[in-house]
């Protein structure tokens, strides 16, 4: 009886020992929205090469938002950062639940493509993108709309 229990455990342990350790190349970065971070001593000491930046998909429609994006991207470039650019919902559309206002409606595929192309034209050196931030989170118009998230992914893939 003991051998029926011990033998499978021993085989499993032997298999685990025989498997070589994975040689993963871990990439570490930081998500931050404020370009002032790049001027801080603590940031320099981290010696990170990657940051994530989340911006509203329609950033170009508002002069202050456009200026914010430009300031962040310029500061990141000056510090030679690989920026993971992640598009997101319009600001102010989520407080305790996602707003049903017309202004908060998810962009059409055409509007999304236009926004990504505008971004790429202004920041052609950017190479790392995420089509949409947290597609399955209640704070996003893609929540419970996987086909919409897939359309954004396919559009991003085609553009980039």
mmCIF file of C-alpha atoms in Angstrom:
data_model
loop_
_atom_site.group_PDB
_atom_site.id
_atom_site.type_symbol
_atom_site.label_atom_id
_atom_site.label_comp_id
_atom_site.label_asym_id
_atom_site.label_seq_id
_atom_site.Cartn_x
_atom_site.Cartn_y
_atom_site.Cartn_z
ATOM 1 C CA UNK A 1 0.000 0.000 0.000
ATOM 2 C CA UNK A 2 2.788 2.419 0.875
ATOM 3 C CA UNK A 3 4.501 1.890 -2.461
ATOM 4 C CA UNK A 4 1.357 2.972 -4.325
ATOM 5 C CA UNK A 5 1.564 6.303 -2.522
ATOM 6 C CA UNK A 6 5.330 6.727 -2.367
ATOM 7 C CA UNK A 7 6.143 5.697 -5.959
ATOM 8 C CA UNK A 8 4.116 8.474 -7.730
ATOM 9 C CA UNK A 9 5.531 11.090 -5.343
ATOM 10 C CA UNK A 10 9.085 9.860 -5.966
ATOM 11 C CA UNK A 11 8.545 9.940 -9.753
ATOM 12 C CA UNK A 12 7.180 13.474 -9.529
ATOM 13 C CA UNK A 13 10.128 14.651 -7.428
ATOM 14 C CA UNK A 14 12.587 13.029 -9.828
ATOM 15 C CA UNK A 15 10.916 14.788 -12.764
ATOM 16 C CA UNK A 16 11.143 18.144 -10.998
ATOM 17 C CA UNK A 17 14.830 17.657 -10.252
ATOM 18 C CA UNK A 18 15.544 16.661 -13.865
ATOM 19 C CA UNK A 19 13.979 19.837 -15.324
ATOM 20 C CA UNK A 20 16.588 22.563 -15.831
ATOM 21 C CA UNK A 21 15.937 25.972 -14.333
ATOM 22 C CA UNK A 22 14.380 28.501 -16.693
ATOM 23 C CA UNK A 23 16.622 31.297 -17.880
ATOM 24 C CA UNK A 24 14.108 34.121 -17.770
ATOM 25 C CA UNK A 25 15.229 37.605 -18.686
ATOM 26 C CA UNK A 26 13.198 39.655 -16.288
ATOM 27 C CA UNK A 27 12.391 43.192 -17.398
ATOM 28 C CA UNK A 28 11.592 45.594 -14.622
ATOM 29 C CA UNK A 29 9.946 48.964 -15.060
ATOM 30 C CA UNK A 30 7.810 51.460 -13.240
ATOM 31 C CA UNK A 31 4.439 52.980 -14.026
ATOM 32 C CA UNK A 32 4.309 56.691 -13.379
ATOM 33 C CA UNK A 33 2.384 59.636 -14.766
ATOM 34 C CA UNK A 34 4.545 62.520 -13.601
ATOM 35 C CA UNK A 35 7.596 63.510 -15.681
ATOM 36 C CA UNK A 36 9.155 65.130 -12.589
ATOM 37 C CA UNK A 37 10.045 61.586 -11.534
ATOM 38 C CA UNK A 38 12.911 61.553 -14.041
ATOM 39 C CA UNK A 39 14.629 64.465 -12.278
ATOM 40 C CA UNK A 40 14.645 62.781 -8.864
ATOM 41 C CA UNK A 41 17.832 61.319 -7.430
ATOM 42 C CA UNK A 42 15.995 58.184 -6.259
ATOM 43 C CA UNK A 43 14.858 57.520 -9.822
ATOM 44 C CA UNK A 44 18.405 57.768 -11.152
ATOM 45 C CA UNK A 45 19.640 55.351 -8.502
ATOM 46 C CA UNK A 46 17.160 52.707 -9.653
ATOM 47 C CA UNK A 47 18.821 52.634 -13.092
ATOM 48 C CA UNK A 48 15.618 51.455 -14.724
ATOM 49 C CA UNK A 49 15.279 51.508 -18.492
ATOM 50 C CA UNK A 50 11.516 51.055 -18.776
ATOM 51 C CA UNK A 51 8.436 52.988 -17.714
ATOM 52 C CA UNK A 52 4.740 52.639 -18.404
ATOM 53 C CA UNK A 53 2.689 55.670 -19.265
ATOM 54 C CA UNK A 54 -1.118 55.595 -19.370
ATOM 55 C CA UNK A 55 -2.794 58.245 -21.462
ATOM 56 C CA UNK A 56 -6.375 58.926 -22.497
ATOM 57 C CA UNK A 57 -7.011 57.681 -26.008
ATOM 58 C CA UNK A 58 -8.167 61.185 -27.013
ATOM 59 C CA UNK A 59 -5.230 63.019 -25.400
ATOM 60 C CA UNK A 60 -4.857 65.304 -28.423
ATOM 61 C CA UNK A 61 -8.338 66.845 -28.038
ATOM 62 C CA UNK A 62 -7.390 68.748 -24.878
ATOM 63 C CA UNK A 63 -4.465 71.188 -24.938
ATOM 64 C CA UNK A 64 -3.568 70.551 -21.258
ATOM 65 C CA UNK A 65 -3.637 66.763 -21.732
ATOM 66 C CA UNK A 66 -1.642 67.027 -24.939
ATOM 67 C CA UNK A 67 0.932 69.149 -23.101
ATOM 68 C CA UNK A 68 1.111 66.564 -20.279
ATOM 69 C CA UNK A 69 1.724 63.727 -22.715
ATOM 70 C CA UNK A 70 4.354 65.726 -24.585
ATOM 71 C CA UNK A 71 6.156 66.666 -21.354
ATOM 72 C CA UNK A 72 6.219 63.064 -20.142
ATOM 73 C CA UNK A 73 7.379 61.621 -23.452
ATOM 74 C CA UNK A 74 10.100 64.268 -23.846
ATOM 75 C CA UNK A 75 11.358 63.714 -20.288
ATOM 76 C CA UNK A 76 11.365 59.951 -20.784
ATOM 77 C CA UNK A 77 13.250 60.259 -24.044
ATOM 78 C CA UNK A 78 15.824 62.551 -22.445
ATOM 79 C CA UNK A 79 16.456 59.798 -19.868
ATOM 80 C CA UNK A 80 16.573 57.118 -22.590
ATOM 81 C CA UNK A 81 13.552 55.252 -21.310
ATOM 82 C CA UNK A 82 11.626 52.613 -23.221
ATOM 83 C CA UNK A 83 8.075 53.796 -22.608
ATOM 84 C CA UNK A 84 5.261 51.267 -22.617
ATOM 85 C CA UNK A 85 2.456 53.474 -23.908
ATOM 86 C CA UNK A 86 -0.962 52.341 -22.781
ATOM 87 C CA UNK A 87 -4.156 53.929 -24.035
ATOM 88 C CA UNK A 88 -7.058 54.284 -21.638
ATOM 89 C CA UNK A 89 -10.517 55.734 -21.141
ATOM 90 C CA UNK A 90 -11.144 59.449 -21.146
ATOM 91 C CA UNK A 91 -10.370 61.054 -17.798
ATOM 92 C CA UNK A 92 -13.285 61.631 -15.452
ATOM 93 C CA UNK A 93 -15.418 58.814 -16.850
ATOM 94 C CA UNK A 94 -15.043 56.577 -13.817
ATOM 95 C CA UNK A 95 -15.789 57.585 -10.246
ATOM 96 C CA UNK A 96 -17.696 54.754 -8.589
ATOM 97 C CA UNK A 97 -18.944 53.332 -11.882
ATOM 98 C CA UNK A 98 -18.279 53.987 -15.538
ATOM 99 C CA UNK A 99 -20.246 56.921 -16.922
ATOM 100 C CA UNK A 100 -22.781 56.454 -19.692
ATOM 101 C CA UNK A 101 -22.268 60.013 -20.957
ATOM 102 C CA UNK A 102 -21.665 60.355 -24.670
ATOM 103 C CA UNK A 103 -18.207 61.802 -23.994
ATOM 104 C CA UNK A 104 -17.246 58.592 -22.182
ATOM 105 C CA UNK A 105 -18.292 56.246 -24.954
ATOM 106 C CA UNK A 106 -15.548 53.925 -26.136
ATOM 107 C CA UNK A 107 -13.857 55.120 -29.309
ATOM 108 C CA UNK A 108 -14.851 53.536 -32.571
ATOM 109 C CA UNK A 109 -12.217 51.513 -34.356
ATOM 110 C CA UNK A 110 -11.716 54.436 -36.757
ATOM 111 C CA UNK A 111 -11.303 56.966 -33.908
ATOM 112 C CA UNK A 112 -8.931 54.615 -32.086
ATOM 113 C CA UNK A 113 -6.787 54.153 -35.197
ATOM 114 C CA UNK A 114 -6.694 57.896 -35.704
ATOM 115 C CA UNK A 115 -5.565 58.472 -32.108
ATOM 116 C CA UNK A 116 -2.811 55.863 -32.313
ATOM 117 C CA UNK A 117 -1.590 57.262 -35.619
ATOM 118 C CA UNK A 118 -1.515 60.780 -34.157
ATOM 119 C CA UNK A 119 0.529 59.528 -31.241
ATOM 120 C CA UNK A 120 2.930 57.627 -33.499
ATOM 121 C CA UNK A 121 3.381 60.653 -35.739
ATOM 122 C CA UNK A 122 4.273 62.896 -32.806
ATOM 123 C CA UNK A 123 6.424 60.317 -30.995
ATOM 124 C CA UNK A 124 7.837 58.084 -33.770
ATOM 125 C CA UNK A 125 10.598 56.764 -31.509
ATOM 126 C CA UNK A 126 8.084 54.948 -29.294
ATOM 127 C CA UNK A 127 8.194 51.204 -29.896
ATOM 128 C CA UNK A 128 6.322 49.582 -27.017
ATOM 129 C CA UNK A 129 2.537 49.722 -26.840
ATOM 130 C CA UNK A 130 -0.376 48.213 -25.006
ATOM 131 C CA UNK A 131 -3.638 48.643 -26.928
ATOM 132 C CA UNK A 132 -5.758 49.407 -23.856
ATOM 133 C CA UNK A 133 -5.209 49.652 -20.114
ATOM 134 C CA UNK A 134 -6.828 46.918 -18.022
ATOM 135 C CA UNK A 135 -9.458 45.911 -20.561
ATOM 136 C CA UNK A 136 -11.367 43.786 -18.053
ATOM 137 C CA UNK A 137 -11.557 46.425 -15.316
ATOM 138 C CA UNK A 138 -14.833 48.155 -14.453
ATOM 139 C CA UNK A 139 -13.154 51.553 -14.955
ATOM 140 C CA UNK A 140 -12.829 50.960 -18.691
ATOM 141 C CA UNK A 141 -15.354 50.990 -21.540
ATOM 142 C CA UNK A 142 -13.944 47.618 -22.629
ATOM 143 C CA UNK A 143 -15.213 46.010 -19.419
ATOM 144 C CA UNK A 144 -17.451 43.101 -20.425
ATOM 145 C CA UNK A 145 -16.769 43.887 -24.096
ATOM 146 C CA UNK A 146 -13.973 41.519 -25.140
ATOM 147 C CA UNK A 147 -14.698 42.005 -28.847
ATOM 148 C CA UNK A 148 -14.055 45.722 -28.466
ATOM 149 C CA UNK A 149 -10.760 45.036 -26.720
ATOM 150 C CA UNK A 150 -9.858 42.596 -29.492
ATOM 151 C CA UNK A 151 -10.624 45.248 -32.149
ATOM 152 C CA UNK A 152 -8.239 47.655 -30.427
ATOM 153 C CA UNK A 153 -5.570 44.973 -30.251
ATOM 154 C CA UNK A 154 -5.913 44.099 -33.937
ATOM 155 C CA UNK A 155 -5.884 47.775 -34.911
ATOM 156 C CA UNK A 156 -2.768 48.420 -32.810
ATOM 157 C CA UNK A 157 -1.065 45.396 -34.261
ATOM 158 C CA UNK A 158 -1.795 46.556 -37.805
ATOM 159 C CA UNK A 159 -0.591 50.115 -37.141
ATOM 160 C CA UNK A 160 2.558 49.103 -35.294
#
